[in-house]
PDB file of C-alpha atoms in Angstrom:
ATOM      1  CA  UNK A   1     -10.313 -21.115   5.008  1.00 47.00           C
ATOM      2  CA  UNK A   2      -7.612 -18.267   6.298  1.00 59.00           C
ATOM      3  CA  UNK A   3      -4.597 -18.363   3.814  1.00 73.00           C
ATOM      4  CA  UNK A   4      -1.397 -19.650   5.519  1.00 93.00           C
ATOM      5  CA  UNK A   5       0.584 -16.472   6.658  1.00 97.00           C
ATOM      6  CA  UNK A   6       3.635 -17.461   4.911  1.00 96.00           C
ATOM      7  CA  UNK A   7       1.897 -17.175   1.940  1.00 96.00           C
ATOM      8  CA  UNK A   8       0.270 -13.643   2.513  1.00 97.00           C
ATOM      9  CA  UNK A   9       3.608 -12.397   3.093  1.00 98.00           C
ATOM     10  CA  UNK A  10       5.794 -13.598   0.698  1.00 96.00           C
ATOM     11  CA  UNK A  11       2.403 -12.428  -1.757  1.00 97.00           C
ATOM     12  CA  UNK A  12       2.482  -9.130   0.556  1.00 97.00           C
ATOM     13  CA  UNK A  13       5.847  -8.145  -0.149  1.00 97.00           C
ATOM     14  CA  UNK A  14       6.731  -9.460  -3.273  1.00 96.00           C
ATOM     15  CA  UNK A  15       6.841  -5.803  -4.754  1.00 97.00           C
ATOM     16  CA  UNK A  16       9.215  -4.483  -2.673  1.00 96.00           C
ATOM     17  CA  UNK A  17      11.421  -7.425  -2.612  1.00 94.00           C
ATOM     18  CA  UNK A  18      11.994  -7.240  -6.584  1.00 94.00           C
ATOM     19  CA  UNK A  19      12.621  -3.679  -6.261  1.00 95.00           C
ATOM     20  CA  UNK A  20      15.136  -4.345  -4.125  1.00 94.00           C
ATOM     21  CA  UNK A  21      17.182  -6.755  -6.787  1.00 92.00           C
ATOM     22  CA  UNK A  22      17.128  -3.827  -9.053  1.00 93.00           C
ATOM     23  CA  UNK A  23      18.914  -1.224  -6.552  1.00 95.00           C
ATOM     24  CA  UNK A  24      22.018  -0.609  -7.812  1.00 97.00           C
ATOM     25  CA  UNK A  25      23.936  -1.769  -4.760  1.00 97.00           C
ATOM     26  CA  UNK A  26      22.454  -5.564  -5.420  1.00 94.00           C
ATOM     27  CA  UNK A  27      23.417  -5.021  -9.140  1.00 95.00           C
ATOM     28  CA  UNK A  28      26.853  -3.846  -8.148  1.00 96.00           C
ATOM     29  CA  UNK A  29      27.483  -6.788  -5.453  1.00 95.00           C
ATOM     30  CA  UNK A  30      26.012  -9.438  -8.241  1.00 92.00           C
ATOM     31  CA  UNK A  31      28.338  -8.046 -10.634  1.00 93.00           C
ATOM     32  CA  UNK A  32      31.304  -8.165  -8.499  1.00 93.00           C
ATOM     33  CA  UNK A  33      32.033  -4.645  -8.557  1.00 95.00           C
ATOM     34  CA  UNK A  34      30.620  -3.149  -5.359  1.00 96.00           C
ATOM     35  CA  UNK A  35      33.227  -1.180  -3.210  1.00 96.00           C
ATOM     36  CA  UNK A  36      33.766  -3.330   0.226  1.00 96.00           C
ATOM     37  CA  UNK A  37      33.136   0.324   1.912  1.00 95.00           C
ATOM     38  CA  UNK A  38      29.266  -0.343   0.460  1.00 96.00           C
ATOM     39  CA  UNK A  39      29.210  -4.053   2.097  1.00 97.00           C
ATOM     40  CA  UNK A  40      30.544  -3.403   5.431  1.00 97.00           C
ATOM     41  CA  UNK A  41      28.267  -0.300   5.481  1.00 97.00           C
ATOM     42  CA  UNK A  42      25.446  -2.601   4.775  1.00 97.00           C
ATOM     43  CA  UNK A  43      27.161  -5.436   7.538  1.00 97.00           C
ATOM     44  CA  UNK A  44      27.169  -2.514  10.312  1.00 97.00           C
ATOM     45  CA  UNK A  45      23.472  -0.739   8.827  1.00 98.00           C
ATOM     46  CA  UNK A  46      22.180  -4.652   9.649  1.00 98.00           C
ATOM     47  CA  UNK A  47      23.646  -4.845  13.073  1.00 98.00           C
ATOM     48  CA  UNK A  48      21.751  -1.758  14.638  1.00 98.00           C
ATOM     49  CA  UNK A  49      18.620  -3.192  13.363  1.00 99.00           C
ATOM     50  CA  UNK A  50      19.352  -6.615  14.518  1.00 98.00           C
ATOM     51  CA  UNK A  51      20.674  -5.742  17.499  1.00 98.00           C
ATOM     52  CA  UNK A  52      16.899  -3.764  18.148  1.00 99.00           C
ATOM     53  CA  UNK A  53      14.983  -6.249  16.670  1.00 99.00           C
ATOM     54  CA  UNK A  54      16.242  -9.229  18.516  1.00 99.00           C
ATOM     55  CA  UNK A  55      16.380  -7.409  21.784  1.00 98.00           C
ATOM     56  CA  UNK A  56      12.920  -6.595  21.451  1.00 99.00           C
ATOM     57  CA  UNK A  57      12.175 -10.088  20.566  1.00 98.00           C
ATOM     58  CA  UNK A  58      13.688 -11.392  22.941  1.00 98.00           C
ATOM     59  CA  UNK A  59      11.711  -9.906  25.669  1.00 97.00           C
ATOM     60  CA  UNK A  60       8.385  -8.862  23.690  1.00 97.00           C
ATOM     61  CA  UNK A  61       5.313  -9.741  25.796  1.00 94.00           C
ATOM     62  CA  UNK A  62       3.004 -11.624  22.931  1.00 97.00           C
ATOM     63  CA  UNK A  63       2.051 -15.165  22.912  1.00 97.00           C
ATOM     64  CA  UNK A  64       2.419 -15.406  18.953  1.00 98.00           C
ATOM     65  CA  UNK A  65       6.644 -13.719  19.309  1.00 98.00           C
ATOM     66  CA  UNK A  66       7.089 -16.348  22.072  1.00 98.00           C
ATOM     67  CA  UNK A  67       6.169 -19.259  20.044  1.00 98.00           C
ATOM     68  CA  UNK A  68       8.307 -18.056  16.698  1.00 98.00           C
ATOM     69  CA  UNK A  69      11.380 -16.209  18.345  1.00 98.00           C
ATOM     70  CA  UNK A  70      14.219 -18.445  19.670  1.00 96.00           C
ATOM     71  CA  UNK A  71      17.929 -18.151  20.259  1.00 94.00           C
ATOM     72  CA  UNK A  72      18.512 -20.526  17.245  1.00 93.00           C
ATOM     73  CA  UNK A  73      17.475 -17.319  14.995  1.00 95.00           C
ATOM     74  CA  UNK A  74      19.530 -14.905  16.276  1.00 96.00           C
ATOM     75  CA  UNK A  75      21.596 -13.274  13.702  1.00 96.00           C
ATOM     76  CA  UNK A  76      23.519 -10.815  15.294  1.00 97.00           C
ATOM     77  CA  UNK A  77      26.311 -12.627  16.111  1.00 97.00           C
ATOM     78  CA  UNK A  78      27.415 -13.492  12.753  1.00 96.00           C
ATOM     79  CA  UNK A  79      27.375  -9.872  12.019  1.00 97.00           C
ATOM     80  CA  UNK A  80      30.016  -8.800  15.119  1.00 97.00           C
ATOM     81  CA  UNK A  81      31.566 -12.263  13.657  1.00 96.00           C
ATOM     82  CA  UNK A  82      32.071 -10.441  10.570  1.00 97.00           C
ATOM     83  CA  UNK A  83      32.209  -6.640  11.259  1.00 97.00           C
ATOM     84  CA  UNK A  84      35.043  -7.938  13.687  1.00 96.00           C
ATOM     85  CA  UNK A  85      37.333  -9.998  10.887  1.00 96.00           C
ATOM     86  CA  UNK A  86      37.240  -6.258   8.934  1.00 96.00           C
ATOM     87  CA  UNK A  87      38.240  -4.112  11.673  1.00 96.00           C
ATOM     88  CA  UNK A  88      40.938  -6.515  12.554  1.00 95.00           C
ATOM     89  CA  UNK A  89      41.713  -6.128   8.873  1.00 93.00           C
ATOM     90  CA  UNK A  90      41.550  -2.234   9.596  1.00 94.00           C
ATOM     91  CA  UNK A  91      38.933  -1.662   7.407  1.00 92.00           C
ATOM     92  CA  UNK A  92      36.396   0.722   9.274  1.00 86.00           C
ATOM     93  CA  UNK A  93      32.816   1.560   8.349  1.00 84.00           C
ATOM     94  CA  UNK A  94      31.852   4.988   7.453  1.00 85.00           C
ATOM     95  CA  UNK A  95      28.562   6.250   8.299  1.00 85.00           C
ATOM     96  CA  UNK A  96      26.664   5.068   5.064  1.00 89.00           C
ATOM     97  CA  UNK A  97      22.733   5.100   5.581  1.00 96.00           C
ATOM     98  CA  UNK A  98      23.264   5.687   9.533  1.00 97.00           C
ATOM     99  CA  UNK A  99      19.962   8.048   9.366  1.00 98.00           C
ATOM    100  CA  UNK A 100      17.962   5.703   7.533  1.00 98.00           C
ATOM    101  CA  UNK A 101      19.562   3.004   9.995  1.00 98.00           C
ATOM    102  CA  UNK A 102      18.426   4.819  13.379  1.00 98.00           C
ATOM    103  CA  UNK A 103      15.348   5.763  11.787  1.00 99.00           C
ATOM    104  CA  UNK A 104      14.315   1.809  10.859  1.00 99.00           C
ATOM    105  CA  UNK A 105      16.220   0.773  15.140  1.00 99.00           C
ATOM    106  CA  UNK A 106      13.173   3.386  16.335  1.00 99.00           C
ATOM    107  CA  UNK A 107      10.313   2.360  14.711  1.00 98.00           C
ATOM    108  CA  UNK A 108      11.089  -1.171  15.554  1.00 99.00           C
ATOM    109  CA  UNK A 109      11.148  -0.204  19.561  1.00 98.00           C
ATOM    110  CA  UNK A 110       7.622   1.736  19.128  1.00 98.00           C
ATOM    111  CA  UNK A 111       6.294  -1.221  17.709  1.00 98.00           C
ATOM    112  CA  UNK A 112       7.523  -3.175  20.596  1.00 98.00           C
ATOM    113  CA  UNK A 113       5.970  -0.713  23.240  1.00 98.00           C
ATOM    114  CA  UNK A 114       2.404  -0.517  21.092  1.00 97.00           C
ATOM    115  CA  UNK A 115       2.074  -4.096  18.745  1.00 98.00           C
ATOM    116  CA  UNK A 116       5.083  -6.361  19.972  1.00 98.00           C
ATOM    117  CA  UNK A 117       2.927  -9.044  17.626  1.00 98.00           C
ATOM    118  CA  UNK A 118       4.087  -7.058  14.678  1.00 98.00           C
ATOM    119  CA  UNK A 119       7.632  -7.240  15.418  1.00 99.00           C
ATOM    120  CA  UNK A 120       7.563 -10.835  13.297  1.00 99.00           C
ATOM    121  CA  UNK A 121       6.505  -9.209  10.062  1.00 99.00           C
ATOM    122  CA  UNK A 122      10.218  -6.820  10.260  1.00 99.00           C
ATOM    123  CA  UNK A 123      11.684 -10.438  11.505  1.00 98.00           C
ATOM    124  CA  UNK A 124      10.102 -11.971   8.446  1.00 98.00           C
ATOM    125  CA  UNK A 125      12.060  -9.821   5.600  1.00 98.00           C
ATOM    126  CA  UNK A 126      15.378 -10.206   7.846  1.00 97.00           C
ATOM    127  CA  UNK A 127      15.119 -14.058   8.089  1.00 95.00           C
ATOM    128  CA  UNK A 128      14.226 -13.949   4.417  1.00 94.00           C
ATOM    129  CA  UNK A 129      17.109 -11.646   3.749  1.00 92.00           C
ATOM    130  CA  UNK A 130      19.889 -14.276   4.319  1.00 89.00           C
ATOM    131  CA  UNK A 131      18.022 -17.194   2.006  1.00 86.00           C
ATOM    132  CA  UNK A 132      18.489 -14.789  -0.746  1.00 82.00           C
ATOM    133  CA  UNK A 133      22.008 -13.922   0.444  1.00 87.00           C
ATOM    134  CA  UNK A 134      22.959 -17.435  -0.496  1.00 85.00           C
ATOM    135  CA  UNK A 135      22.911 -16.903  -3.794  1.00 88.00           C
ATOM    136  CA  UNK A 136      24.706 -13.417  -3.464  1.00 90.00           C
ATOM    137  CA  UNK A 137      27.438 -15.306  -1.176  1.00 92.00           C
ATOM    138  CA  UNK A 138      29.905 -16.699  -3.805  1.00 93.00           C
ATOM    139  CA  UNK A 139      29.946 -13.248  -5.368  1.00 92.00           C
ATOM    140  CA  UNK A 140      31.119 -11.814  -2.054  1.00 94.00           C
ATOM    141  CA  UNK A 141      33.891 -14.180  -1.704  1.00 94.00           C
ATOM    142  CA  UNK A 142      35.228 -13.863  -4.855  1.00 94.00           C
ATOM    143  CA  UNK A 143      35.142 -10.077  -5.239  1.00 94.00           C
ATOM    144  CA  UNK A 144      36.699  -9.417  -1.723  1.00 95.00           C
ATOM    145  CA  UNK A 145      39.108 -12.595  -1.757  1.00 94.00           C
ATOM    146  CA  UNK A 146      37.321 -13.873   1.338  1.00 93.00           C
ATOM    147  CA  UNK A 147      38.310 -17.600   1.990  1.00 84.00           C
ATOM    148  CA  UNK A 148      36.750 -19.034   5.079  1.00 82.00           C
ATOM    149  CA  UNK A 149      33.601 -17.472   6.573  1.00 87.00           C
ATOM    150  CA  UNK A 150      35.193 -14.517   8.191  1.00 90.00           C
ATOM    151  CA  UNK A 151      33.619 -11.634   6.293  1.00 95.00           C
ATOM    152  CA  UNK A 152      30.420 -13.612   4.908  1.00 96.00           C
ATOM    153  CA  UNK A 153      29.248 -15.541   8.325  1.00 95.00           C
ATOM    154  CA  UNK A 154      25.901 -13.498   7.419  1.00 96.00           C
ATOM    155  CA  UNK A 155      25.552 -13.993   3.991  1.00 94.00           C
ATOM    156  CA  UNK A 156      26.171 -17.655   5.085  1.00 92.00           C
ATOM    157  CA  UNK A 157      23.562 -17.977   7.795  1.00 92.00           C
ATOM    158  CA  UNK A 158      20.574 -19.043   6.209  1.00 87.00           C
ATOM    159  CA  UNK A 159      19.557 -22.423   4.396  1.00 89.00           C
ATOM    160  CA  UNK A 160      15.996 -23.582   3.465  1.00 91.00           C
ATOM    161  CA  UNK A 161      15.633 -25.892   6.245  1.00 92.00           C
ATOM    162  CA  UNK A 162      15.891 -23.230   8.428  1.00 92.00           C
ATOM    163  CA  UNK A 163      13.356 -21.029   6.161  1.00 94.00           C
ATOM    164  CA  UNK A 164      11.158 -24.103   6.354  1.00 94.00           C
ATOM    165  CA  UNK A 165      10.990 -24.178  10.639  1.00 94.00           C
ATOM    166  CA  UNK A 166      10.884 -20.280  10.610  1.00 96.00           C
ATOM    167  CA  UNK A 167       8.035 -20.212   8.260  1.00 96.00           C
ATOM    168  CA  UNK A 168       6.332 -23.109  10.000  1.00 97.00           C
ATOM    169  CA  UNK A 169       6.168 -21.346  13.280  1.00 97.00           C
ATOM    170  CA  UNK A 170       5.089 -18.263  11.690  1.00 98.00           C
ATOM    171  CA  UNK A 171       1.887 -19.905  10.795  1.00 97.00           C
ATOM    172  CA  UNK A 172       1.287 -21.793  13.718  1.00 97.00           C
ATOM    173  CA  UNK A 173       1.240 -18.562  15.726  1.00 97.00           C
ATOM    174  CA  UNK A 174      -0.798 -16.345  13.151  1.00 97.00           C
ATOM    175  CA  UNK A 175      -3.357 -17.870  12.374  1.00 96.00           C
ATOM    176  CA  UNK A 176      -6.356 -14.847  12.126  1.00 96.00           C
ATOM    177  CA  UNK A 177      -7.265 -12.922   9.841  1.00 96.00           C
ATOM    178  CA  UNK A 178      -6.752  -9.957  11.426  1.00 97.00           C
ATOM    179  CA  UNK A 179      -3.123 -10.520  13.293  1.00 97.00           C
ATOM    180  CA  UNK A 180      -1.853 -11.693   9.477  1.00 98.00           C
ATOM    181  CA  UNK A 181      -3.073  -8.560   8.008  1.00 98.00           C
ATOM    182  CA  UNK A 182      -0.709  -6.461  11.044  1.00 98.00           C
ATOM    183  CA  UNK A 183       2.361  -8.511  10.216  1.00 98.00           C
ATOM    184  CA  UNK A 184       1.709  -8.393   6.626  1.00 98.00           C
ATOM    185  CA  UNK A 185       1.581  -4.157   7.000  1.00 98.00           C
ATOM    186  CA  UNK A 186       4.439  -4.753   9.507  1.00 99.00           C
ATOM    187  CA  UNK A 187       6.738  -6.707   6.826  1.00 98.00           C
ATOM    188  CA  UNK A 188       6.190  -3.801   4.317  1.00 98.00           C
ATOM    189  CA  UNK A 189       6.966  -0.663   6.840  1.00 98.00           C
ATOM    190  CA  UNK A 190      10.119  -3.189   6.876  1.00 98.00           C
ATOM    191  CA  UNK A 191      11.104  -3.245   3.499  1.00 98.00           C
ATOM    192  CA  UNK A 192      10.534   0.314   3.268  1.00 98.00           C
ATOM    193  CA  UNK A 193      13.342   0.620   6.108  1.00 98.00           C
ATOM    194  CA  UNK A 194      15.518  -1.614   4.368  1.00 98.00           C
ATOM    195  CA  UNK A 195      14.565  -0.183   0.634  1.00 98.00           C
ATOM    196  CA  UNK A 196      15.916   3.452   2.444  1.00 98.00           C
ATOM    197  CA  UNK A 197      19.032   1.620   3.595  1.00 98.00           C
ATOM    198  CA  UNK A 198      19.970  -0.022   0.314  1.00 98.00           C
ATOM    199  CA  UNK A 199      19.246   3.366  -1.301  1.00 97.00           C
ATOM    200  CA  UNK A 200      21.836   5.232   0.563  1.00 98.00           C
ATOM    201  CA  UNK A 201      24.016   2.543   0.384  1.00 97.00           C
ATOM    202  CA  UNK A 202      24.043   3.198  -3.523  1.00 97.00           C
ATOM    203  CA  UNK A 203      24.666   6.857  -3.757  1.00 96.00           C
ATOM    204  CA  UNK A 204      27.549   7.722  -6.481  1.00 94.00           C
ATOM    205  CA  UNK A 205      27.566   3.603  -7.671  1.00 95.00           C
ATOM    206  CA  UNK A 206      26.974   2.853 -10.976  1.00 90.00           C
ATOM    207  CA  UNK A 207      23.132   2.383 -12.836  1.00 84.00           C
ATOM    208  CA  UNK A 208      21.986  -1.281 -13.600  1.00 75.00           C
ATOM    209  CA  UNK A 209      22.731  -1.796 -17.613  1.00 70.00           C
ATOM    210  CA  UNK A 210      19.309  -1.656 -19.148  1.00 63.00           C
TER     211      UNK A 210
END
């Protein structure tokens, strides 16, 4: 019996995502002490990619996108929602990880052109990026003095009900072998995009106390 894809991926990826908690820009943001610079940087990083991703998705000729992607996933509106409230605050982004950005925005239109299929495994670790920003969300507010959901609408737009219909459509529309083991490869190559990002975004910060 073929594994449930949910599964295989959280399994898949499970590596990278630890490694990830360890960066010293997630230690820095759970500790309260990341500069907002580094968290808007991230905010406007996460908008290129989204803004790729769920144009792609959104017109991505493959049976298996069509039956997961909908307009009800779309993030990128709660990043302009938020990137707006800190430019209206005149706080600008600088240029943190914008090569590591553009370079994760073009690999996700190749795979469009050549596997659209594997665009869910990068849509995967971003939908699975804002459960875990839940718990990072009350940190945020406090350490920037945000109090309504201007400046944390993304940190704020996930909730395991929502994991729970993503997750179920994923494995209602991969079910083989073979297109699990593509979107598994295709959630890594992700990570590896995002574990760049995050990396940038934590030159000159502080190391994690051992």
């Amino acid at each position: 019996m073929t594994a449930v894809v949910a599964e295989r991926l959280r399994a898949g990826t499970r590596g990278w995502h630890d490694a990830l908690e360890a960066t010293r820009f997630a230690t820095a943001m759970a500790d309260g002490t990341l500069p907002l610079d580094r968290y808007v940087g991230q905010l406007t990083a996460y908008r290129v990619v989204l803004e790729a991703l769920e144009g792609e998705l959104s017109c991505a000729a493959s049976p298996s996108v069509a039956r997961v992607w909908s307009a009800d996933l779309a993030k990128l509106p709660f990043l302009e929602r938020d990137l707006r409230y800190f430019a209206e605050s005149g706080i600008a982004p600088k240029p943190w990880a914008a090569d590591e950005t553009a370079a994760f925005a073009q690999e996700i239109r190749r795979t469009a052109a050549s596997a659209p299929q594997d665009l869910l495994g990068f849509l995967y670790v971003l939908e699975g990026s804002t459960l875990g920003a839940l718990v990072l969300r009350p940190y945020v507010t406090t350490a920037y003095r945000l109090r309504t959901a201007d400046g944390v609408a993304y940190y704020g737009s996930g909730d395991r009900d929502r994991w729970a219909r993503f997750t179920a459509r994923m494995n209602q529309a991969l079910t083989e072998p073979e297109a699990q083991d593509r979107v598994i490869t295709a959630a890594q190559r992700a990570y590896h995009h995002i574990a760049a990002i995050t990396e940038a975004l934590s030159v000159g910060l502080p190391a994690p106390n051992p």
